[in-house]
Short mmCIF file of C-alpha atoms and ligand atoms in Angstrom, two decimals:
data_model
loop_
_atom_site.label_atom_id
_atom_site.label_comp_id
_atom_site.label_asym_id
_atom_site.label_seq_id
_atom_site.Cartn_x
_atom_site.Cartn_y
_atom_site.Cartn_z
CA MET C 1 -4.95 53.44 -74.32
CA ALA C 2 -7.83 53.53 -71.86
CA ASP C 3 -5.65 54.57 -68.95
CA ARG C 4 -4.25 57.51 -70.80
CA LYS C 5 -5.75 60.96 -70.85
CA ILE C 6 -5.19 61.66 -74.51
CA ARG C 7 -6.17 60.02 -77.76
CA GLN C 8 -3.58 59.12 -80.34
CA VAL C 9 -3.81 58.45 -84.01
CA LYS C 10 -1.55 56.56 -86.37
CA LEU C 11 -0.42 58.41 -89.47
CA SER C 12 1.84 57.36 -92.29
CA LEU C 13 4.57 59.95 -92.44
CA THR C 14 8.11 60.33 -93.71
CA GLY C 15 10.69 61.53 -91.21
CA ASN C 16 10.46 65.02 -92.64
CA GLU C 17 6.66 64.97 -92.47
CA ALA C 18 6.75 63.64 -88.92
CA GLY C 19 9.08 66.50 -88.00
CA ALA C 20 6.86 69.08 -89.67
CA PHE C 21 3.79 67.59 -87.97
CA ALA C 22 5.40 67.82 -84.52
CA LEU C 23 6.40 71.42 -85.22
CA LYS C 24 2.89 72.20 -86.39
CA GLN C 25 1.54 70.87 -83.11
CA ALA C 26 4.16 72.85 -81.20
CA ASN C 27 3.07 76.00 -83.08
CA PRO C 28 6.24 78.03 -82.47
CA ASP C 29 6.18 81.82 -82.81
CA VAL C 30 8.87 82.15 -85.47
CA ALA C 31 10.56 79.93 -88.06
CA ALA C 32 13.39 81.14 -90.28
CA VAL C 33 14.51 78.84 -93.03
CA PHE C 34 16.53 78.27 -96.14
CA PRO C 35 16.06 75.08 -98.16
CA ILE C 36 18.69 72.38 -98.52
CA THR C 37 18.40 68.74 -99.52
CA PRO C 38 17.29 66.59 -97.69
CA GLN C 39 15.78 69.10 -95.22
CA THR C 40 13.66 70.85 -97.86
CA GLU C 41 10.55 68.66 -97.53
CA LEU C 42 10.35 69.26 -93.80
CA MET C 43 10.10 73.00 -94.19
CA HIS C 44 8.01 72.59 -97.33
CA ALA C 45 5.46 70.67 -95.26
CA PHE C 46 5.68 73.21 -92.46
CA SER C 47 5.19 76.10 -94.91
CA ALA C 48 1.97 74.45 -95.99
CA TYR C 49 0.74 74.55 -92.38
CA VAL C 50 1.63 78.24 -92.27
CA ALA C 51 -0.19 78.90 -95.56
CA ASP C 52 -3.23 76.97 -94.36
CA GLY C 53 -3.39 78.94 -91.13
CA ALA C 54 -2.86 75.76 -89.08
CA VAL C 55 -0.16 77.56 -87.07
CA ASN C 56 0.43 81.13 -85.97
CA THR C 57 4.11 80.91 -86.83
CA GLU C 58 5.75 83.87 -88.51
CA MET C 59 7.79 82.36 -91.36
CA VAL C 60 10.91 84.24 -92.37
CA TYR C 61 12.30 83.17 -95.73
CA VAL C 62 15.95 84.12 -95.64
CA GLU C 63 18.76 84.14 -98.16
CA SER C 64 21.15 81.67 -96.50
CA GLU C 65 21.51 79.39 -93.50
CA HIS C 66 23.74 81.95 -91.82
CA SER C 67 20.76 84.26 -92.01
CA ALA C 68 18.34 81.50 -90.97
CA MET C 69 20.17 80.93 -87.71
CA SER C 70 20.72 84.67 -87.24
CA ALA C 71 17.01 85.37 -87.64
CA THR C 72 16.16 82.49 -85.31
CA VAL C 73 18.57 83.85 -82.69
CA GLY C 74 17.08 87.30 -83.12
CA ALA C 75 13.56 85.97 -82.68
CA ALA C 76 14.54 83.93 -79.64
CA ALA C 77 16.29 86.96 -78.14
CA ALA C 78 13.06 88.86 -78.62
CA GLY C 79 11.32 86.25 -76.49
CA ALA C 80 9.85 84.08 -79.24
CA ARG C 81 9.77 80.29 -79.38
CA ALA C 82 11.78 79.88 -82.55
CA PHE C 83 13.11 77.10 -84.76
CA THR C 84 14.91 76.44 -87.98
CA ALA C 85 16.01 73.26 -89.78
CA THR C 86 18.96 72.39 -91.95
CA SER C 87 21.38 69.78 -93.31
CA ALA C 88 25.11 69.43 -93.90
CA ASN C 89 26.49 72.44 -95.77
CA GLY C 90 23.64 74.55 -94.45
CA LEU C 91 24.69 73.71 -90.90
CA ALA C 92 28.27 74.48 -91.86
CA LEU C 93 27.25 77.88 -93.17
CA MET C 94 25.40 78.71 -89.94
CA TRP C 95 28.39 77.65 -87.83
CA GLU C 96 29.20 81.03 -86.33
CA ILE C 97 25.65 81.59 -85.16
CA VAL C 98 25.17 77.98 -84.00
CA TYR C 99 27.72 78.68 -81.26
CA ILE C 100 26.17 82.06 -80.52
CA ALA C 101 22.70 80.52 -80.03
CA ALA C 102 24.09 78.25 -77.33
CA SER C 103 26.27 80.92 -75.75
CA LEU C 104 23.36 83.35 -75.52
CA ARG C 105 21.38 80.52 -73.90
CA LEU C 106 18.52 80.64 -76.39
CA PRO C 107 16.47 77.41 -76.37
CA ILE C 108 16.07 77.15 -80.14
CA VAL C 109 15.00 73.81 -81.61
CA MET C 110 16.55 72.63 -84.86
CA PRO C 111 15.94 69.40 -86.75
CA VAL C 112 19.09 68.53 -88.66
CA ILE C 113 18.60 66.06 -91.46
CA ASN C 114 21.96 64.32 -91.48
CA ARG C 115 23.84 64.57 -94.74
CA ALA C 116 27.49 64.22 -95.69
CA LEU C 117 29.47 67.43 -95.80
CA SER C 118 31.06 68.45 -99.08
CA GLY C 119 33.34 67.70 -100.72
CA PRO C 120 33.09 66.01 -103.06
CA ILE C 121 29.48 67.07 -103.01
CA ASN C 122 27.09 64.43 -101.73
CA ILE C 123 23.50 64.77 -100.60
CA HIS C 124 23.13 61.45 -98.75
CA CYS C 125 23.37 60.47 -95.13
CA ASP C 126 26.27 60.47 -92.79
CA HIS C 127 26.82 62.18 -89.46
CA SER C 128 29.72 64.44 -90.39
CA ASP C 129 27.51 67.53 -90.23
CA THR C 130 26.16 67.20 -86.69
CA MET C 131 29.36 65.62 -85.36
CA GLY C 132 31.15 68.78 -86.40
CA ALA C 133 28.71 70.71 -84.22
CA ARG C 134 29.15 68.47 -81.20
CA ASP C 135 31.17 71.03 -79.30
CA ALA C 136 28.89 73.96 -80.09
CA GLY C 137 26.96 73.70 -76.83
CA TRP C 138 23.73 72.25 -78.23
CA ILE C 139 21.88 69.26 -76.88
CA GLN C 140 21.85 66.58 -79.61
CA ILE C 141 19.19 63.89 -79.87
CA PHE C 142 19.69 61.23 -82.57
CA CYS C 143 16.57 59.56 -83.96
CA GLU C 144 16.24 56.01 -85.24
CA ASN C 145 12.96 56.43 -87.13
CA SER C 146 10.09 58.80 -87.90
CA GLN C 147 8.38 58.00 -84.62
CA GLU C 148 11.40 59.16 -82.68
CA VAL C 149 11.59 62.30 -84.81
CA TYR C 150 8.03 63.23 -83.87
CA ASP C 151 8.46 62.36 -80.20
CA SER C 152 11.89 63.96 -79.83
CA LEU C 153 10.81 67.26 -81.34
CA LEU C 154 7.91 67.58 -78.91
CA CYS C 155 10.28 66.80 -76.04
CA ALA C 156 13.01 69.10 -77.39
CA PHE C 157 11.15 72.32 -76.61
CA ARG C 158 10.49 71.30 -73.02
CA ILE C 159 14.08 70.16 -72.47
CA GLY C 160 15.75 73.22 -73.94
CA GLU C 161 13.39 75.71 -72.30
CA ASN C 162 13.77 74.24 -68.82
CA LYS C 163 15.24 76.96 -66.60
CA LYS C 164 17.96 74.61 -65.40
CA VAL C 165 19.05 74.02 -69.00
CA LEU C 166 18.29 76.92 -71.37
CA LEU C 167 20.21 75.42 -74.27
CA PRO C 168 19.32 74.94 -77.93
CA VAL C 169 18.41 71.42 -79.02
CA MET C 170 19.31 69.65 -82.27
CA VAL C 171 17.14 66.70 -83.26
CA THR C 172 18.88 64.68 -85.93
CA LEU C 173 17.42 62.27 -88.46
CA ASP C 174 19.28 60.39 -91.14
CA GLY C 175 18.93 62.03 -94.53
CA PHE C 176 16.74 60.07 -96.98
CA ILE C 177 16.93 56.90 -94.85
CA ILE C 178 14.51 58.45 -92.35
CA SER C 179 13.67 61.81 -93.88
CA HIS C 180 12.19 60.35 -97.07
CA THR C 181 10.90 56.97 -95.86
CA THR C 182 7.26 56.61 -95.01
CA GLU C 183 6.55 54.85 -91.73
CA VAL C 184 3.67 54.49 -89.33
CA VAL C 185 3.90 57.21 -86.70
CA GLU C 186 1.66 57.34 -83.67
CA THR C 187 0.76 60.96 -82.97
CA ILE C 188 -1.17 62.88 -80.36
CA GLU C 189 -4.56 63.41 -81.98
CA ARG C 190 -5.40 66.89 -80.77
CA ASP C 191 -2.87 69.68 -81.26
CA GLU C 192 -3.98 71.18 -77.93
CA ASP C 193 -2.81 68.06 -76.10
CA ALA C 194 0.61 68.25 -77.72
CA ARG C 195 0.80 71.97 -76.98
CA ALA C 196 -0.23 71.39 -73.38
CA PHE C 197 2.62 68.90 -73.02
CA ILE C 198 5.14 71.45 -74.29
CA GLY C 199 3.54 74.18 -72.20
CA PRO C 200 3.29 77.92 -72.79
CA TYR C 201 6.56 79.64 -73.59
CA GLU C 202 7.93 81.78 -70.82
CA PRO C 203 11.15 83.26 -72.18
CA TRP C 204 13.82 83.88 -69.57
CA ILE C 205 14.76 87.02 -71.40
CA SER C 206 13.24 89.28 -74.02
CA LEU C 207 14.74 92.25 -75.81
CA LEU C 208 11.17 93.52 -76.31
CA ASP C 209 10.68 93.87 -72.56
CA VAL C 210 11.27 97.63 -72.57
CA ASP C 211 10.71 97.93 -68.82
CA ASN C 212 13.75 95.73 -68.22
CA PRO C 213 16.27 96.73 -70.85
CA VAL C 214 19.22 94.36 -71.28
CA THR C 215 22.22 93.97 -73.54
CA MET C 216 22.69 90.57 -75.18
CA GLY C 217 25.90 89.36 -76.73
CA PRO C 218 28.21 92.15 -75.56
CA LEU C 219 31.99 92.02 -75.63
CA ASP C 220 33.11 89.47 -73.04
CA LEU C 221 36.89 89.40 -72.66
CA GLN C 222 39.45 87.83 -70.34
CA ASP C 223 37.60 88.83 -67.20
CA TYR C 224 34.24 87.06 -67.72
CA TYR C 225 34.17 84.82 -70.85
CA PHE C 226 35.60 81.84 -68.96
CA GLU C 227 32.85 82.09 -66.31
CA HIS C 228 30.18 82.14 -69.01
CA LYS C 229 31.61 78.95 -70.54
CA ARG C 230 31.51 77.36 -67.09
CA GLN C 231 27.82 78.22 -66.90
CA GLN C 232 27.26 76.37 -70.20
CA VAL C 233 28.98 73.34 -68.69
CA GLU C 234 26.59 73.56 -65.75
CA ALA C 235 23.59 73.66 -68.09
CA MET C 236 24.86 70.51 -69.85
CA THR C 237 25.41 68.90 -66.46
CA ASN C 238 21.83 69.70 -65.47
CA ALA C 239 20.43 68.47 -68.78
CA PRO C 240 20.40 64.67 -68.19
CA ALA C 241 18.04 64.91 -65.19
CA VAL C 242 15.77 67.27 -67.13
CA ILE C 243 15.83 65.02 -70.21
CA ASP C 244 14.92 62.02 -68.05
CA GLU C 245 12.09 64.03 -66.47
CA VAL C 246 10.70 65.16 -69.85
CA PHE C 247 11.03 61.65 -71.37
CA ALA C 248 9.21 60.24 -68.32
CA ALA C 249 6.39 62.78 -68.60
CA TYR C 250 6.13 62.06 -72.32
CA GLY C 251 6.02 58.35 -71.57
CA GLU C 252 3.16 58.93 -69.12
CA LEU C 253 1.24 60.88 -71.73
CA THR C 254 1.80 58.73 -74.80
CA GLY C 255 3.04 55.36 -73.59
CA ARG C 256 6.23 55.84 -75.56
CA ARG C 257 9.04 55.79 -73.05
CA TYR C 258 12.53 56.83 -73.97
CA GLU C 259 15.85 56.86 -72.24
CA ARG C 260 19.08 58.59 -73.14
CA VAL C 261 20.34 55.19 -74.27
CA GLU C 262 18.37 52.21 -75.53
CA LYS C 263 19.53 48.74 -74.54
CA TYR C 264 18.68 45.85 -76.81
CA ARG C 265 19.50 42.36 -75.53
CA THR C 266 22.52 43.73 -73.66
CA ASP C 267 21.84 42.18 -70.25
CA ASP C 268 23.84 38.99 -70.76
CA ALA C 269 25.73 40.15 -73.85
CA GLU C 270 29.46 39.48 -74.12
CA VAL C 271 29.74 41.49 -77.32
CA VAL C 272 27.89 44.79 -77.58
CA LEU C 273 27.47 46.77 -80.79
CA MET C 274 26.80 50.49 -80.60
CA SER C 275 25.38 52.96 -83.10
CA LEU C 276 23.41 56.14 -83.60
CA GLY C 277 20.36 56.94 -85.70
CA SER C 278 18.73 54.68 -88.26
CA THR C 279 21.56 52.11 -88.19
CA ALA C 280 20.37 51.09 -84.72
CA GLY C 281 17.36 49.43 -86.36
CA THR C 282 19.59 47.46 -88.73
CA ALA C 283 21.95 46.57 -85.90
CA LYS C 284 19.10 45.18 -83.76
CA GLU C 285 18.15 42.89 -86.65
CA ALA C 286 21.78 41.77 -86.80
CA VAL C 287 21.70 41.09 -83.05
CA ASP C 288 18.70 38.80 -83.55
CA VAL C 289 20.56 36.94 -86.31
CA LEU C 290 23.58 36.46 -84.04
CA ARG C 291 21.44 35.43 -81.07
CA ASP C 292 19.89 32.75 -83.29
CA GLU C 293 23.42 31.55 -83.92
CA GLY C 294 23.89 31.27 -80.16
CA LEU C 295 26.12 34.30 -79.79
CA ALA C 296 25.50 36.56 -76.77
CA VAL C 297 25.42 39.86 -78.64
CA GLY C 298 23.49 43.01 -77.80
CA HIS C 299 23.11 46.53 -79.09
CA LEU C 300 23.35 49.83 -77.28
CA LYS C 301 21.89 52.86 -78.98
CA VAL C 302 22.88 56.33 -77.90
CA ARG C 303 19.96 58.76 -78.22
CA THR C 304 21.47 61.87 -76.64
CA PHE C 305 24.92 62.40 -78.05
CA ARG C 306 25.12 65.71 -76.18
CA PRO C 307 25.16 65.60 -73.25
CA PHE C 308 26.79 62.21 -73.73
CA PRO C 309 25.25 59.61 -71.35
CA PHE C 310 28.58 58.50 -69.85
CA ASP C 311 27.00 56.99 -66.75
CA LEU C 312 24.41 54.97 -68.68
CA VAL C 313 26.89 53.75 -71.28
CA ARG C 314 29.36 52.69 -68.60
CA GLU C 315 26.64 50.86 -66.74
CA ALA C 316 25.22 49.21 -69.87
CA LEU C 317 28.68 47.99 -70.91
CA SER C 318 29.59 46.71 -67.44
CA GLY C 319 29.17 43.06 -68.44
CA ALA C 320 30.60 43.33 -71.96
CA LYS C 321 33.96 41.86 -72.91
CA VAL C 322 34.12 43.37 -76.40
CA VAL C 323 32.39 46.46 -77.75
CA GLY C 324 32.12 47.34 -81.44
CA VAL C 325 31.30 50.99 -82.05
CA LEU C 326 29.86 51.97 -85.42
CA ASP C 327 30.62 55.52 -86.52
CA ARG C 328 28.98 57.16 -89.50
CA SER C 329 31.59 59.92 -89.63
CA ILE C 330 35.34 60.30 -89.41
CA SER C 331 37.33 62.56 -87.16
CA PHE C 332 40.35 62.92 -89.41
CA GLY C 333 43.59 62.41 -87.57
CA ALA C 334 41.87 61.08 -84.46
CA GLN C 335 42.33 57.48 -83.42
CA TYR C 336 38.57 56.82 -83.38
CA GLY C 337 35.34 58.19 -84.77
CA PRO C 338 33.31 60.61 -82.63
CA LEU C 339 31.03 58.01 -81.00
CA CYS C 340 33.88 55.62 -80.27
CA THR C 341 35.95 58.38 -78.67
CA GLU C 342 33.09 59.07 -76.25
CA VAL C 343 32.63 55.37 -75.52
CA MET C 344 36.35 55.03 -74.77
CA ALA C 345 36.05 57.88 -72.29
CA ALA C 346 32.93 56.35 -70.73
CA VAL C 347 34.52 52.94 -70.08
CA HIS C 348 37.94 54.31 -69.15
CA GLY C 349 39.70 52.00 -66.71
CA LYS C 350 37.38 49.06 -67.38
CA ASP C 351 38.63 45.75 -68.72
CA VAL C 352 36.89 45.81 -72.08
CA GLU C 353 38.15 45.61 -75.66
CA ILE C 354 36.85 48.33 -77.98
CA ARG C 355 36.94 48.29 -81.76
CA ASN C 356 35.75 51.09 -84.01
CA PHE C 357 34.10 50.65 -87.41
CA ILE C 358 33.58 53.47 -89.86
CA TYR C 359 30.69 52.82 -92.23
CA GLY C 360 28.05 54.45 -94.39
CA LEU C 361 29.82 57.64 -95.41
CA GLY C 362 28.05 59.63 -98.09
CA GLY C 363 24.96 57.45 -97.74
CA ARG C 364 26.64 54.10 -98.46
CA ASP C 365 24.11 51.44 -97.45
CA ILE C 366 24.70 49.25 -94.43
CA PHE C 367 23.06 45.83 -94.36
CA VAL C 368 22.06 43.44 -91.58
CA GLU C 369 24.55 40.85 -92.81
CA GLN C 370 27.45 43.32 -92.72
CA ILE C 371 26.73 44.18 -89.09
CA ALA C 372 26.21 40.49 -88.24
CA GLU C 373 29.60 39.72 -89.80
CA THR C 374 31.14 42.49 -87.70
CA GLY C 375 29.55 40.94 -84.61
CA ARG C 376 31.00 37.52 -85.53
CA SER C 377 34.49 38.94 -85.99
CA LEU C 378 34.22 40.67 -82.60
CA TYR C 379 33.23 37.32 -81.10
CA ASP C 380 36.28 35.73 -82.72
CA LEU C 381 38.39 38.51 -81.24
CA MET C 382 36.98 37.73 -77.79
CA ARG C 383 37.83 34.06 -78.20
CA GLY C 384 41.36 34.94 -79.28
CA LYS C 385 40.78 33.50 -82.76
CA LYS C 386 41.23 36.78 -84.58
CA ASP C 387 42.85 40.16 -84.28
CA LEU C 388 41.19 43.41 -85.31
CA PRO C 389 42.83 46.82 -85.70
CA PRO C 390 41.56 49.66 -83.44
CA GLN C 391 39.64 51.12 -86.37
CA SER C 392 38.48 49.52 -89.60
CA TYR C 393 35.81 50.00 -92.25
CA ILE C 394 32.56 48.34 -93.18
CA GLY C 395 31.47 48.46 -96.82
CA LEU C 396 34.59 50.16 -98.15
CA ARG C 397 36.25 48.87 -101.34
CA GLU C 398 39.96 48.22 -100.93
CA MET T 1 43.39 93.09 -57.06
CA GLU T 2 39.67 93.72 -57.53
CA LYS T 3 37.64 90.64 -56.51
CA LYS T 4 35.27 89.79 -59.34
CA PRO T 5 32.18 87.59 -58.98
CA GLY T 6 32.37 83.88 -59.85
CA TRP T 7 30.36 82.00 -62.48
CA LYS T 8 27.45 81.33 -60.13
CA ASP T 9 26.99 85.00 -59.37
CA ILE T 10 26.79 86.55 -62.82
CA PRO T 11 23.90 86.54 -65.31
CA ILE T 12 24.00 83.69 -67.84
CA GLY T 13 24.71 84.18 -71.53
CA GLY T 14 26.90 87.25 -71.01
CA LEU T 15 23.74 89.26 -70.42
CA ILE T 16 24.08 92.79 -69.10
CA PRO T 17 20.86 93.36 -67.17
CA ARG T 18 21.30 97.12 -66.69
CA ALA T 19 20.76 99.91 -69.18
CA GLY T 20 23.19 102.71 -69.93
CA ASN T 21 26.26 101.03 -68.49
CA SER T 22 28.48 101.18 -71.57
CA HIS T 23 29.70 104.49 -70.10
CA GLU T 24 31.43 102.45 -67.40
CA TYR T 25 33.53 100.64 -69.97
CA LYS T 26 36.69 102.67 -70.53
CA THR T 27 37.46 102.18 -74.21
CA GLY T 28 40.10 104.92 -73.99
CA GLY T 29 42.63 102.23 -73.14
CA TRP T 30 42.47 100.95 -76.74
CA ARG T 31 43.91 104.23 -78.10
CA THR T 32 47.19 104.44 -80.02
CA TRP T 33 46.70 107.96 -81.39
CA ARG T 34 45.39 110.73 -79.17
CA PRO T 35 43.39 113.69 -80.50
CA VAL T 36 44.48 117.03 -79.08
CA HIS T 37 42.08 119.95 -79.39
CA TYR T 38 43.39 123.52 -79.81
CA PRO T 39 40.56 125.91 -78.81
CA GLU T 40 42.48 128.90 -80.15
CA ASN T 41 42.20 127.52 -83.72
CA CYS T 42 38.68 126.09 -83.43
CA ILE T 43 35.60 127.80 -84.88
CA ASN T 44 33.18 125.54 -82.98
CA CYS T 45 31.46 124.35 -86.13
CA LEU T 46 30.67 121.02 -84.37
CA VAL T 47 31.59 118.84 -87.34
CA CYS T 48 33.88 116.80 -85.07
CA PHE T 49 31.12 116.52 -82.48
CA TYR T 50 28.71 114.99 -84.98
CA SER T 51 31.39 112.81 -86.60
CA CYS T 52 32.78 111.16 -83.47
CA PRO T 53 31.48 107.55 -83.31
CA ASP T 54 32.08 107.41 -79.56
CA SER T 55 30.47 110.67 -78.42
CA SER T 56 33.82 111.69 -77.05
CA ILE T 57 33.93 115.33 -78.17
CA LEU T 58 32.82 117.30 -75.13
CA PHE T 59 30.52 120.21 -75.88
CA GLU T 60 29.14 122.89 -73.54
CA ASP T 61 27.48 126.26 -74.11
CA GLY T 62 28.11 126.29 -77.85
CA LYS T 63 31.79 125.40 -77.49
CA ILE T 64 34.00 122.35 -77.79
CA VAL T 65 35.49 122.10 -74.32
CA GLY T 66 37.74 119.04 -74.69
CA ILE T 67 37.86 115.33 -75.36
CA ASP T 68 36.63 112.48 -73.20
CA TYR T 69 39.82 110.45 -73.04
CA ASP T 70 38.11 107.70 -71.02
CA HIS T 71 36.12 106.72 -74.10
CA CYS T 72 37.88 108.21 -77.16
CA LYS T 73 39.38 105.28 -79.12
CA GLY T 74 41.69 107.49 -81.15
CA CYS T 75 40.14 106.68 -84.52
CA GLY T 76 41.08 110.11 -85.90
CA ILE T 77 37.74 110.79 -87.59
CA CYS T 78 37.42 114.13 -85.75
CA ALA T 79 40.78 115.33 -87.04
CA ARG T 80 40.04 114.16 -90.56
CA GLU T 81 36.58 115.78 -90.71
CA CYS T 82 37.53 119.04 -88.94
CA LEU T 83 36.72 121.99 -91.25
CA ILE T 84 39.74 123.98 -90.08
CA ASN T 85 42.04 121.00 -90.61
CA LYS T 86 40.78 120.56 -94.18
CA ARG T 87 41.99 124.07 -94.95
CA GLU T 88 45.20 123.87 -92.91
CA MET T 89 46.35 120.53 -94.31
CA LYS T 90 46.87 122.22 -97.68
CA LYS T 91 49.64 124.34 -96.13
CA PRO T 92 53.23 123.17 -95.64
CA GLU T 93 53.74 121.21 -92.45
CA GLY T 94 55.36 123.88 -90.27
CA GLU T 95 52.69 126.50 -91.05
CA ARG T 96 49.53 124.52 -90.17
CA LYS T 97 47.27 125.78 -87.39
CA LEU T 98 45.18 122.62 -86.78
CA ALA T 99 42.11 122.63 -84.54
CA ILE T 100 42.50 118.89 -83.72
CA GLU T 101 45.78 117.05 -84.07
CA MET T 102 46.44 113.32 -83.71
CA VAL T 103 49.59 112.66 -81.66
CA LEU T 104 51.05 109.26 -80.70
CA GLU T 105 50.17 108.11 -77.18
CA GLU T 106 53.31 108.23 -75.08
CA ASN T 107 53.14 104.88 -73.26
S1 SF4 B 1 39.64 110.28 -82.25
FE1 SF4 B 1 37.73 109.25 -82.84
S2 SF4 B 1 36.87 108.64 -80.89
FE2 SF4 B 1 38.43 110.12 -80.38
S3 SF4 B 1 37.34 112.05 -80.30
FE3 SF4 B 1 38.11 111.86 -82.38
S4 SF4 B 1 36.43 110.95 -83.52
FE4 SF4 B 1 36.01 110.62 -81.33
S1 SF4 B 2 35.48 120.29 -86.51
FE1 SF4 B 2 37.35 121.42 -85.99
S2 SF4 B 2 36.74 123.54 -86.06
FE2 SF4 B 2 34.87 122.36 -86.02
S3 SF4 B 2 34.40 122.26 -83.85
FE3 SF4 B 2 35.59 120.47 -84.28
S4 SF4 B 2 37.69 121.07 -83.84
FE4 SF4 B 2 36.50 122.90 -83.98
#
């Protein structure tokens, strides 16, 4: 700690509280929100900061998530640093405006507390909500625990607002598993230090700048729409370098260094497991179990699902013979789940066997032993002792 | 063919960074029905002028002087709201002396 310029303090916070605390330190200009389980506590906690005068944020209580995202877009278009938060069906209801936020290049930040999409109705964790939004043009950062929620939200503003990026950023945390679990979270002690890291907001555009009147979101037909989409591709292409830069600066400041992927015992691993979010913690435990059994197994966590870290995944899997990809959502009619599809693309042309496992839908628990058993069966596959279909299920009753 | 700028040369986000340029966008091309103004039947009450959603009724020195066909979308609101038309539409078809009439675009 002595070599660092700032002081930090450990707090016990749930994922939702850690998110609200980061947003309090960020002190955005506008928040528009509608409650939905399991996001409610995050905005509940943030509302308390507003009521206590701990932030200058203008809270807009709207009548639906469609309105929440619309108001956030409006605020961002007016030059405000703006955020909202949601889950599952709320994200689905904002859909139209989620795309518009990215297309208008408004660097909104949005924690999404992952929850299964209806129906049948379910309030527990899976990734079907944010996976549905993976092509909306948002940056997506998946968090493993409350600490990552806090850290990622502080980084999110700086990433999205970078002039080479100018994209909205989704920070996802697993509903209940992270959002409602209390953990120790190391935080920047003084709000000013956190705010200084994010920096003052300099909007690239503002509808309130009456000296420079502009039109936002006009009709954009055959002659220019395609070019505007190409610009969004460019922003996504620029994002990895900016993310690396922001993560490095954050690491300097706090000692917590992140990368777009996290390698765990992958260096000499013959079998590599992959996952997103809270399951990564469980999977790392399973890796330790398997290592104790003498099996060379590792885990690769993907932190930024968008832009997908193709280069880093390809590099991290260069020594692997078999890869088992855990997906907490289904892409119906596709051969693989969303994460596995990306991994297939990343390792295209390489001599590696990939197997996909769907697990944990609707909040179904996943245990260390289940992942360890998956690792063992992948090892058997490698040794030619067993065959596994391209996609199978963990924790599903036949 | 007109050479348009590429993706690196246009503002991001579909932004139009200049004010008052909607005039340059010729919405007249969207028209199916074309309003035709007959000055000889018109009393210049200006109801059509105030009703037109596209400011396409041209007005000078207290008189309706024509229609801006570059921007008129052919919605027909002018013809429907026209005070003279309201009276004339009650007459049998051959006897009407309309002040604005909607006719099908030829092409
Ligand atoms: S048809 Fe519609 S747009 Fe055209 S002049 Fe009449 S009211 Fe205006
Ligand atoms: S509403 Fe009819 S009568 Fe009145 S100004 Fe227009 S065309 Fe003439």
